[in-house]
Amino acid sequence: MIRSPNIWDTPDVYELENRASDRAGVIDSTIDALHPLAGADLLDLGCGTGFHLPRLAARGARVVGVEPHLPLVHRARGRPGAARPASAGVVAGDAEALPLADDSVDVVHARWAYFFGAGCEPGLAEVARVLRPGGTAFVVDNDVSRSTFGTWFRRSYPAYDPVAVQRFWDRQGYTTERLTIAWTFDRRDDLEAVVRIELPPGPADEVLAAHDGLTVDYAVALRWKRS
Ligand SMILES: C[S@@+](CC[C@H](N)C(=O)[O-])C[C@H]1O[C@@H](n2cnc3c(N)ncnc32)[C@H](O)[C@@H]1O
C-alpha cells in the first residue's frame, strides 16, 4: 500500500480538492469518448473516500470501488449514492491483489492512486487480469512538464523524473492523452488548505505568496490501454 498523506490524514481537505478539480469535466468526457461508461462494469481502483463512485455510476456504469486503507473504505461506503442497488459497493483490497474475478470488468479507473510509474507493475498485471477483452484501463496522473501546478510540483519534488515516468508508461503499452484542467475554488482559504496538503511547507508558502485568485491551471496525463 502506498501511503497517501493528503487523503489519509486530511480527508476533508482532500474532498475540497476533489470538488475544485476539473469542474468542466475534461477528464470525464475524454474517458467517455474512449470507452463509454453506460452499461459498463467499472472498477474504481484506489477509490479513497469514494468521491468518484456516485459520479461514475451517474454516467451509467455499475461501479465497484477498491481501497486498501480501512478508514477510507468506511467513508466511501457511507458516501450517498456509493452503494446504489446497481453497484457492487466498496471492497477492501490492494491493486497488487485485486479482490475481483478474472475478466469481470469493462473499465478500470484509477485516479491519482498507486499507478505512479516504476513499481506499479504488479497492479498493472492485476488490472490486465480483471479486464474483459475489449475493456479499457484508465490511469489519471499528473503531467508535471507544464502548467502552474506542474511547475509547483517540480519545484517541490525535484527528484521526480517525468521523462522516466513517461518512458515507463510507453514501455507498458499505454497511450498518454495530455489534458489541461483547472482547480476552481469558491474560497481562497480552501485553495490554501489544498496547496498545503499537496506541497511541502516551504514551497507551499512560496507559491501561495506569488499566486493570487481562486483558480490554478493543472496539466494531466490520462494514460489508457485497451485489453
Ligand atoms: C490521492 S488518493 C486518490 C483517491 C481517489 N482516487 C480520488 O481521486 O479521490 C490515493 C488513493 O490510493 C490508495 N492506495 C494506496 N496504495 C494503494 C494500492 N496498493 N492499491 C490501491 N489503492 C492504493 C490510497 O489509500 C488512497 O486512497
PDB file of C-alpha atoms and ligand atoms in Angstrom:
ATOM      1  CA  MET A   1       0.000   0.000   0.000  1.00  0.00           C
ATOM      2  CA  ILE A   2       1.342   3.470  -0.866  1.00  0.00           C
ATOM      3  CA  ARG A   3       0.930   5.947   1.973  1.00  0.00           C
ATOM      4  CA  SER A   4      -1.221   8.868   0.811  1.00  0.00           C
ATOM      5  CA  PRO A   5      -0.913  11.576   3.488  1.00  0.00           C
ATOM      6  CA  ASN A   6      -3.143  14.035   1.630  1.00  0.00           C
ATOM      7  CA  ILE A   7      -6.275  11.877   1.802  1.00  0.00           C
ATOM      8  CA  TRP A   8      -5.369   9.644   4.777  1.00  0.00           C
ATOM      9  CA  ASP A   9      -4.541  12.490   7.170  1.00  0.00           C
ATOM     10  CA  THR A  10      -6.867  15.218   5.900  1.00  0.00           C
ATOM     11  CA  PRO A  11      -9.775  13.624   4.002  1.00  0.00           C
ATOM     12  CA  ASP A  12     -11.951  16.713   4.447  1.00  0.00           C
ATOM     13  CA  VAL A  13      -9.363  18.908   2.726  1.00  0.00           C
ATOM     14  CA  TYR A  14      -8.914  16.277   0.017  1.00  0.00           C
ATOM     15  CA  GLU A  15     -12.673  16.494  -0.511  1.00  0.00           C
ATOM     16  CA  LEU A  16     -12.260  20.225  -1.215  1.00  0.00           C
ATOM     17  CA  GLU A  17      -9.552  19.341  -3.723  1.00  0.00           C
ATOM     18  CA  ASN A  18     -11.794  16.836  -5.491  1.00  0.00           C
ATOM     19  CA  ARG A  19     -14.639  19.379  -5.619  1.00  0.00           C
ATOM     20  CA  ALA A  20     -12.308  22.000  -7.095  1.00  0.00           C
ATOM     21  CA  SER A  21     -10.694  19.696  -9.622  1.00  0.00           C
ATOM     22  CA  ASP A  22     -11.856  19.700 -13.243  1.00  0.00           C
ATOM     23  CA  ARG A  23     -15.316  21.199 -12.768  1.00  0.00           C
ATOM     24  CA  ALA A  24     -15.540  21.357 -16.574  1.00  0.00           C
ATOM     25  CA  GLY A  25     -15.324  17.551 -16.761  1.00  0.00           C
ATOM     26  CA  VAL A  26     -12.440  17.393 -19.252  1.00  0.00           C
ATOM     27  CA  ILE A  27     -11.126  14.105 -17.825  1.00  0.00           C
ATOM     28  CA  ASP A  28     -14.572  12.509 -17.670  1.00  0.00           C
ATOM     29  CA  SER A  29     -15.526  13.456 -21.225  1.00  0.00           C
ATOM     30  CA  THR A  30     -12.189  12.202 -22.576  1.00  0.00           C
ATOM     31  CA  ILE A  31     -12.704   8.863 -20.812  1.00  0.00           C
ATOM     32  CA  ASP A  32     -16.262   8.605 -22.131  1.00  0.00           C
ATOM     33  CA  ALA A  33     -15.090   9.257 -25.689  1.00  0.00           C
ATOM     34  CA  LEU A  34     -12.546   6.438 -25.403  1.00  0.00           C
ATOM     35  CA  HIS A  35     -14.865   3.970 -23.628  1.00  0.00           C
ATOM     36  CA  PRO A  36     -18.494   4.942 -22.976  1.00  0.00           C
ATOM     37  CA  LEU A  37     -19.380   4.123 -19.375  1.00  0.00           C
ATOM     38  CA  ALA A  38     -23.079   3.443 -19.947  1.00  0.00           C
ATOM     39  CA  GLY A  39     -23.697  -0.221 -19.118  1.00  0.00           C
ATOM     40  CA  ALA A  40     -20.057  -0.897 -18.256  1.00  0.00           C
ATOM     41  CA  ASP A  41     -18.877  -2.824 -15.198  1.00  0.00           C
ATOM     42  CA  LEU A  42     -16.319  -0.431 -13.741  1.00  0.00           C
ATOM     43  CA  LEU A  43     -13.658  -0.768 -11.052  1.00  0.00           C
ATOM     44  CA  ASP A  44     -12.607   2.460  -9.321  1.00  0.00           C
ATOM     45  CA  LEU A  45      -9.199   1.382  -8.032  1.00  0.00           C
ATOM     46  CA  GLY A  46      -7.801   3.271  -5.040  1.00  0.00           C
ATOM     47  CA  CYS A  47     -11.193   4.921  -4.647  1.00  0.00           C
ATOM     48  CA  GLY A  48     -10.247   6.746  -1.424  1.00  0.00           C
ATOM     49  CA  THR A  49     -13.310   8.283   0.184  1.00  0.00           C
ATOM     50  CA  GLY A  50     -15.400   7.301  -2.846  1.00  0.00           C
ATOM     51  CA  PHE A  51     -15.738  10.801  -4.295  1.00  0.00           C
ATOM     52  CA  HIS A  52     -15.960   9.458  -7.843  1.00  0.00           C
ATOM     53  CA  LEU A  53     -18.212   6.441  -7.160  1.00  0.00           C
ATOM     54  CA  PRO A  54     -21.611   8.172  -7.480  1.00  0.00           C
ATOM     55  CA  ARG A  55     -20.324  10.311 -10.355  1.00  0.00           C
ATOM     56  CA  LEU A  56     -19.185   7.231 -12.296  1.00  0.00           C
ATOM     57  CA  ALA A  57     -22.490   5.484 -11.513  1.00  0.00           C
ATOM     58  CA  ALA A  58     -24.402   8.550 -12.726  1.00  0.00           C
ATOM     59  CA  ARG A  59     -22.729   8.090 -16.119  1.00  0.00           C
ATOM     60  CA  GLY A  60     -24.337   4.639 -16.355  1.00  0.00           C
ATOM     61  CA  ALA A  61     -21.614   2.335 -15.018  1.00  0.00           C
ATOM     62  CA  ARG A  62     -22.086  -0.462 -12.469  1.00  0.00           C
ATOM     63  CA  VAL A  63     -19.330   0.526 -10.086  1.00  0.00           C
ATOM     64  CA  VAL A  64     -17.213  -1.289  -7.543  1.00  0.00           C
ATOM     65  CA  GLY A  65     -14.645   0.636  -5.509  1.00  0.00           C
ATOM     66  CA  VAL A  66     -11.468  -0.989  -4.159  1.00  0.00           C
ATOM     67  CA  GLU A  67      -9.455   0.762  -1.467  1.00  0.00           C
ATOM     68  CA  PRO A  68      -6.766  -0.597   0.907  1.00  0.00           C
ATOM     69  CA  HIS A  69      -6.942   1.970   3.731  1.00  0.00           C
ATOM     70  CA  LEU A  70      -9.792   0.834   6.006  1.00  0.00           C
ATOM     71  CA  PRO A  71     -10.843   4.248   7.396  1.00  0.00           C
ATOM     72  CA  LEU A  72     -11.356   5.361   3.796  1.00  0.00           C
ATOM     73  CA  VAL A  73     -13.242   2.172   2.922  1.00  0.00           C
ATOM     74  CA  HIS A  74     -15.720   3.067   5.680  1.00  0.00           C
ATOM     75  CA  ARG A  75     -16.008   6.653   4.475  1.00  0.00           C
ATOM     76  CA  ALA A  76     -16.544   5.527   0.896  1.00  0.00           C
ATOM     77  CA  ARG A  77     -19.277   3.083   1.970  1.00  0.00           C
ATOM     78  CA  GLY A  78     -21.051   5.915   3.767  1.00  0.00           C
ATOM     79  CA  ARG A  79     -21.000   8.282   0.814  1.00  0.00           C
ATOM     80  CA  PRO A  80     -24.512   8.927  -0.504  1.00  0.00           C
ATOM     81  CA  GLY A  81     -25.032   7.191  -3.815  1.00  0.00           C
ATOM     82  CA  ALA A  82     -21.956   4.968  -3.462  1.00  0.00           C
ATOM     83  CA  ALA A  83     -23.982   1.858  -2.663  1.00  0.00           C
ATOM     84  CA  ARG A  84     -26.771   2.159  -5.217  1.00  0.00           C
ATOM     85  CA  PRO A  85     -28.501  -1.166  -5.934  1.00  0.00           C
ATOM     86  CA  ALA A  86     -26.875  -1.364  -9.364  1.00  0.00           C
ATOM     87  CA  SER A  87     -23.427  -1.025  -7.861  1.00  0.00           C
ATOM     88  CA  ALA A  88     -21.328  -3.593  -6.041  1.00  0.00           C
ATOM     89  CA  GLY A  89     -20.215  -1.186  -3.318  1.00  0.00           C
ATOM     90  CA  VAL A  90     -16.753  -0.760  -1.850  1.00  0.00           C
ATOM     91  CA  VAL A  91     -14.351  -3.620  -1.145  1.00  0.00           C
ATOM     92  CA  ALA A  92     -11.169  -3.502   0.932  1.00  0.00           C
ATOM     93  CA  GLY A  93      -8.207  -4.543  -1.201  1.00  0.00           C
ATOM     94  CA  ASP A  94      -4.944  -3.676  -2.896  1.00  0.00           C
ATOM     95  CA  ALA A  95      -4.057  -3.082  -6.528  1.00  0.00           C
ATOM     96  CA  GLU A  96      -1.448  -5.850  -6.199  1.00  0.00           C
ATOM     97  CA  ALA A  97      -4.098  -8.488  -5.294  1.00  0.00           C
ATOM     98  CA  LEU A  98      -7.478  -7.342  -6.571  1.00  0.00           C
ATOM     99  CA  PRO A  99     -10.472  -8.961  -4.876  1.00  0.00           C
ATOM    100  CA  LEU A 100     -12.178  -9.472  -8.247  1.00  0.00           C
ATOM    101  CA  ALA A 101     -12.556 -12.400 -10.641  1.00  0.00           C
ATOM    102  CA  ASP A 102     -10.704 -12.713 -13.946  1.00  0.00           C
ATOM    103  CA  ASP A 103     -12.447 -10.955 -16.877  1.00  0.00           C
ATOM    104  CA  SER A 104     -15.007  -9.284 -14.614  1.00  0.00           C
ATOM    105  CA  VAL A 105     -14.917  -5.568 -15.536  1.00  0.00           C
ATOM    106  CA  ASP A 106     -15.022  -3.464 -18.699  1.00  0.00           C
ATOM    107  CA  VAL A 107     -13.298  -0.364 -17.328  1.00  0.00           C
ATOM    108  CA  VAL A 108     -10.676   0.244 -14.655  1.00  0.00           C
ATOM    109  CA  HIS A 109     -10.452   3.834 -13.419  1.00  0.00           C
ATOM    110  CA  ALA A 110      -7.524   4.789 -11.153  1.00  0.00           C
ATOM    111  CA  ARG A 111      -7.353   8.484 -10.355  1.00  0.00           C
ATOM    112  CA  TRP A 112      -4.235   9.747  -8.639  1.00  0.00           C
ATOM    113  CA  ALA A 113      -3.851   6.355  -6.989  1.00  0.00           C
ATOM    114  CA  TYR A 114      -0.954   3.826  -6.775  1.00  0.00           C
ATOM    115  CA  PHE A 115      -0.016   3.904 -10.507  1.00  0.00           C
ATOM    116  CA  PHE A 116       2.789   6.457 -10.382  1.00  0.00           C
ATOM    117  CA  GLY A 117       5.362   4.731 -12.642  1.00  0.00           C
ATOM    118  CA  ALA A 118       8.033   2.098 -11.951  1.00  0.00           C
ATOM    119  CA  GLY A 119       6.970  -0.196  -9.114  1.00  0.00           C
ATOM    120  CA  CYS A 120       3.303  -0.472 -10.067  1.00  0.00           C
ATOM    121  CA  GLU A 121       3.841  -3.469 -12.391  1.00  0.00           C
ATOM    122  CA  PRO A 122       2.073  -5.928 -10.005  1.00  0.00           C
ATOM    123  CA  GLY A 123      -1.014  -3.691 -10.098  1.00  0.00           C
ATOM    124  CA  LEU A 124      -0.883  -3.446 -13.885  1.00  0.00           C
ATOM    125  CA  ALA A 125      -0.813  -7.250 -14.116  1.00  0.00           C
ATOM    126  CA  GLU A 126      -3.890  -7.404 -11.878  1.00  0.00           C
ATOM    127  CA  VAL A 127      -5.664  -4.780 -13.995  1.00  0.00           C
ATOM    128  CA  ALA A 128      -4.982  -6.891 -17.104  1.00  0.00           C
ATOM    129  CA  ARG A 129      -6.329  -9.980 -15.295  1.00  0.00           C
ATOM    130  CA  VAL A 130      -9.670  -8.460 -14.259  1.00  0.00           C
ATOM    131  CA  LEU A 131     -10.359  -6.602 -17.524  1.00  0.00           C
ATOM    132  CA  ARG A 132     -12.501  -8.339 -20.122  1.00  0.00           C
ATOM    133  CA  PRO A 133     -11.250  -8.453 -23.717  1.00  0.00           C
ATOM    134  CA  GLY A 134     -12.027  -5.050 -25.233  1.00  0.00           C
ATOM    135  CA  GLY A 135     -12.006  -3.408 -21.803  1.00  0.00           C
ATOM    136  CA  THR A 136     -10.021  -0.268 -21.037  1.00  0.00           C
ATOM    137  CA  ALA A 137      -7.750   0.730 -18.174  1.00  0.00           C
ATOM    138  CA  PHE A 138      -7.507   4.456 -17.342  1.00  0.00           C
ATOM    139  CA  VAL A 139      -4.853   5.983 -15.090  1.00  0.00           C
ATOM    140  CA  VAL A 140      -5.273   9.673 -14.240  1.00  0.00           C
ATOM    141  CA  ASP A 141      -1.815  11.069 -13.461  1.00  0.00           C
ATOM    142  CA  ASN A 142      -0.075  14.423 -13.151  1.00  0.00           C
ATOM    143  CA  ASP A 143       1.751  15.900 -16.149  1.00  0.00           C
ATOM    144  CA  VAL A 144       4.378  17.930 -14.328  1.00  0.00           C
ATOM    145  CA  SER A 145       6.073  19.062 -17.555  1.00  0.00           C
ATOM    146  CA  ARG A 146       3.706  22.053 -17.880  1.00  0.00           C
ATOM    147  CA  SER A 147       1.015  24.180 -16.178  1.00  0.00           C
ATOM    148  CA  THR A 148       1.077  26.170 -12.962  1.00  0.00           C
ATOM    149  CA  PHE A 149       0.544  23.108 -10.797  1.00  0.00           C
ATOM    150  CA  GLY A 150       3.211  21.187 -12.735  1.00  0.00           C
ATOM    151  CA  THR A 151       5.704  23.973 -12.033  1.00  0.00           C
ATOM    152  CA  TRP A 152       4.805  23.926  -8.338  1.00  0.00           C
ATOM    153  CA  PHE A 153       5.183  20.132  -8.232  1.00  0.00           C
ATOM    154  CA  ARG A 154       8.621  20.089  -9.921  1.00  0.00           C
ATOM    155  CA  ARG A 155       9.868  22.761  -7.572  1.00  0.00           C
ATOM    156  CA  SER A 156       8.589  20.793  -4.559  1.00  0.00           C
ATOM    157  CA  TYR A 157       9.725  17.320  -5.633  1.00  0.00           C
ATOM    158  CA  PRO A 158      12.928  17.783  -7.686  1.00  0.00           C
ATOM    159  CA  ALA A 159      13.736  14.039  -7.588  1.00  0.00           C
ATOM    160  CA  TYR A 160      10.598  13.236  -9.620  1.00  0.00           C
ATOM    161  CA  ASP A 161      11.673  12.424 -13.184  1.00  0.00           C
ATOM    162  CA  PRO A 162       8.788  12.948 -15.650  1.00  0.00           C
ATOM    163  CA  VAL A 163      10.853  11.642 -18.584  1.00  0.00           C
ATOM    164  CA  ALA A 164      11.473   8.323 -16.798  1.00  0.00           C
ATOM    165  CA  VAL A 165       7.799   8.090 -15.830  1.00  0.00           C
ATOM    166  CA  GLN A 166       6.705   8.669 -19.435  1.00  0.00           C
ATOM    167  CA  ARG A 167       9.198   6.066 -20.669  1.00  0.00           C
ATOM    168  CA  PHE A 168       7.709   3.596 -18.154  1.00  0.00           C
ATOM    169  CA  TRP A 169       4.166   4.073 -19.463  1.00  0.00           C
ATOM    170  CA  ASP A 170       5.297   3.892 -23.095  1.00  0.00           C
ATOM    171  CA  ARG A 171       7.030   0.575 -22.363  1.00  0.00           C
ATOM    172  CA  GLN A 172       3.829  -0.722 -20.718  1.00  0.00           C
ATOM    173  CA  GLY A 173       1.946  -0.029 -23.954  1.00  0.00           C
ATOM    174  CA  TYR A 174      -0.214   2.769 -22.508  1.00  0.00           C
ATOM    175  CA  THR A 175      -1.262   5.753 -24.644  1.00  0.00           C
ATOM    176  CA  THR A 176      -0.999   9.175 -22.964  1.00  0.00           C
ATOM    177  CA  GLU A 177      -3.547  11.949 -23.559  1.00  0.00           C
ATOM    178  CA  ARG A 178      -2.292  15.338 -22.403  1.00  0.00           C
ATOM    179  CA  LEU A 179      -5.169  17.319 -20.899  1.00  0.00           C
ATOM    180  CA  THR A 180      -5.411  20.661 -19.157  1.00  0.00           C
ATOM    181  CA  ILE A 181      -7.851  21.028 -16.307  1.00  0.00           C
ATOM    182  CA  ALA A 182      -8.236  23.612 -13.549  1.00  0.00           C
ATOM    183  CA  TRP A 183      -8.665  23.735  -9.837  1.00  0.00           C
ATOM    184  CA  THR A 184     -11.518  26.175  -9.220  1.00  0.00           C
ATOM    185  CA  PHE A 185     -12.174  27.069  -5.596  1.00  0.00           C
ATOM    186  CA  ASP A 186     -15.013  29.029  -4.044  1.00  0.00           C
ATOM    187  CA  ARG A 187     -12.842  30.435  -1.243  1.00  0.00           C
ATOM    188  CA  ARG A 188      -9.184  31.391  -1.007  1.00  0.00           C
ATOM    189  CA  ASP A 189      -8.887  29.522   2.328  1.00  0.00           C
ATOM    190  CA  ASP A 190      -9.815  26.303   0.557  1.00  0.00           C
ATOM    191  CA  LEU A 191      -7.187  26.816  -2.151  1.00  0.00           C
ATOM    192  CA  GLU A 192      -4.538  27.469   0.502  1.00  0.00           C
ATOM    193  CA  ALA A 193      -5.529  24.407   2.540  1.00  0.00           C
ATOM    194  CA  VAL A 194      -5.311  22.175  -0.544  1.00  0.00           C
ATOM    195  CA  VAL A 195      -1.926  23.558  -1.598  1.00  0.00           C
ATOM    196  CA  ARG A 196      -0.684  22.799   1.926  1.00  0.00           C
ATOM    197  CA  ILE A 197      -1.652  19.116   1.707  1.00  0.00           C
ATOM    198  CA  GLU A 198      -0.078  18.729  -1.738  1.00  0.00           C
ATOM    199  CA  LEU A 199       3.244  20.561  -1.313  1.00  0.00           C
ATOM    200  CA  PRO A 200       5.831  20.635   1.499  1.00  0.00           C
ATOM    201  CA  PRO A 201       5.588  23.687   3.822  1.00  0.00           C
ATOM    202  CA  GLY A 202       8.409  25.798   2.280  1.00  0.00           C
ATOM    203  CA  PRO A 203       7.317  25.565  -1.355  1.00  0.00           C
ATOM    204  CA  ALA A 204       3.660  25.908  -0.292  1.00  0.00           C
ATOM    205  CA  ASP A 205       4.428  29.239   1.418  1.00  0.00           C
ATOM    206  CA  GLU A 206       6.348  30.466  -1.651  1.00  0.00           C
ATOM    207  CA  VAL A 207       3.756  29.556  -4.270  1.00  0.00           C
ATOM    208  CA  LEU A 208       0.881  30.931  -2.211  1.00  0.00           C
ATOM    209  CA  ALA A 209       2.693  34.234  -1.727  1.00  0.00           C
ATOM    210  CA  ALA A 210       3.129  34.529  -5.503  1.00  0.00           C
ATOM    211  CA  HIS A 211      -0.268  33.234  -6.690  1.00  0.00           C
ATOM    212  CA  ASP A 212      -3.469  35.304  -6.476  1.00  0.00           C
ATOM    213  CA  GLY A 213      -7.045  34.246  -7.030  1.00  0.00           C
ATOM    214  CA  LEU A 214      -9.140  31.121  -6.821  1.00  0.00           C
ATOM    215  CA  THR A 215      -8.011  29.068  -9.828  1.00  0.00           C
ATOM    216  CA  VAL A 216      -4.918  27.084 -10.769  1.00  0.00           C
ATOM    217  CA  ASP A 217      -4.325  25.566 -14.202  1.00  0.00           C
ATOM    218  CA  TYR A 218      -3.317  21.937 -13.902  1.00  0.00           C
ATOM    219  CA  ALA A 219      -1.850  19.571 -16.526  1.00  0.00           C
ATOM    220  CA  VAL A 220      -2.964  15.946 -16.519  1.00  0.00           C
ATOM    221  CA  ALA A 221      -1.600  12.849 -18.227  1.00  0.00           C
ATOM    222  CA  LEU A 222      -4.512  10.485 -18.871  1.00  0.00           C
ATOM    223  CA  ARG A 223      -2.986   7.087 -19.586  1.00  0.00           C
ATOM    224  CA  TRP A 224      -5.075   4.331 -21.136  1.00  0.00           C
ATOM    225  CA  LYS A 225      -4.751   0.879 -22.606  1.00  0.00           C
ATOM    226  CA  ARG A 226      -7.261  -1.468 -24.251  1.00  0.00           C
ATOM    227  CA  SER A 227      -7.072  -5.118 -23.253  1.00  0.00           C
TER     228      SER A 227
HETATM  229  C1  LIG B   1      -4.612  10.559  -3.655  1.00  0.00           C
HETATM  230  S1  LIG B   1      -5.745   9.324  -3.200  1.00  0.00           S
HETATM  231  C2  LIG B   1      -6.927   9.350  -4.526  1.00  0.00           C
HETATM  232  C3  LIG B   1      -8.247   8.771  -4.118  1.00  0.00           C
HETATM  233  C4  LIG B   1      -9.338   8.764  -5.202  1.00  0.00           C
HETATM  234  N1  LIG B   1      -8.936   8.049  -6.386  1.00  0.00           N
HETATM  235  C5  LIG B   1      -9.780  10.133  -5.579  1.00  0.00           C
HETATM  236  O1  LIG B   1      -9.492  10.577  -6.707  1.00  0.00           O
HETATM  237  O2  LIG B   1     -10.446  10.799  -4.746  1.00  0.00           O
HETATM  238  C6  LIG B   1      -4.801   7.836  -3.483  1.00  0.00           C
HETATM  239  C7  LIG B   1      -5.515   6.568  -3.004  1.00  0.00           C
HETATM  240  O3  LIG B   1      -4.779   5.403  -3.410  1.00  0.00           O
HETATM  241  C8  LIG B   1      -4.876   4.445  -2.380  1.00  0.00           C
HETATM  242  N2  LIG B   1      -3.819   3.439  -2.495  1.00  0.00           N
HETATM  243  C9  LIG B   1      -2.591   3.441  -1.940  1.00  0.00           C
HETATM  244  N3  LIG B   1      -1.948   2.302  -2.205  1.00  0.00           N
HETATM  245  C10 LIG B   1      -2.791   1.548  -2.957  1.00  0.00           C
HETATM  246  C11 LIG B   1      -2.717   0.237  -3.514  1.00  0.00           C
HETATM  247  N4  LIG B   1      -1.636  -0.522  -3.364  1.00  0.00           N
HETATM  248  N5  LIG B   1      -3.777  -0.226  -4.198  1.00  0.00           N
HETATM  249  C12 LIG B   1      -4.890   0.546  -4.356  1.00  0.00           C
HETATM  250  N6  LIG B   1      -5.016   1.792  -3.847  1.00  0.00           N
HETATM  251  C13 LIG B   1      -3.979   2.277  -3.149  1.00  0.00           C
HETATM  252  C14 LIG B   1      -4.767   5.299  -1.119  1.00  0.00           C
HETATM  253  O4  LIG B   1      -5.166   4.620   0.051  1.00  0.00           O
HETATM  254  C15 LIG B   1      -5.635   6.481  -1.485  1.00  0.00           C
HETATM  255  O5  LIG B   1      -6.971   6.263  -1.147  1.00  0.00           O
END
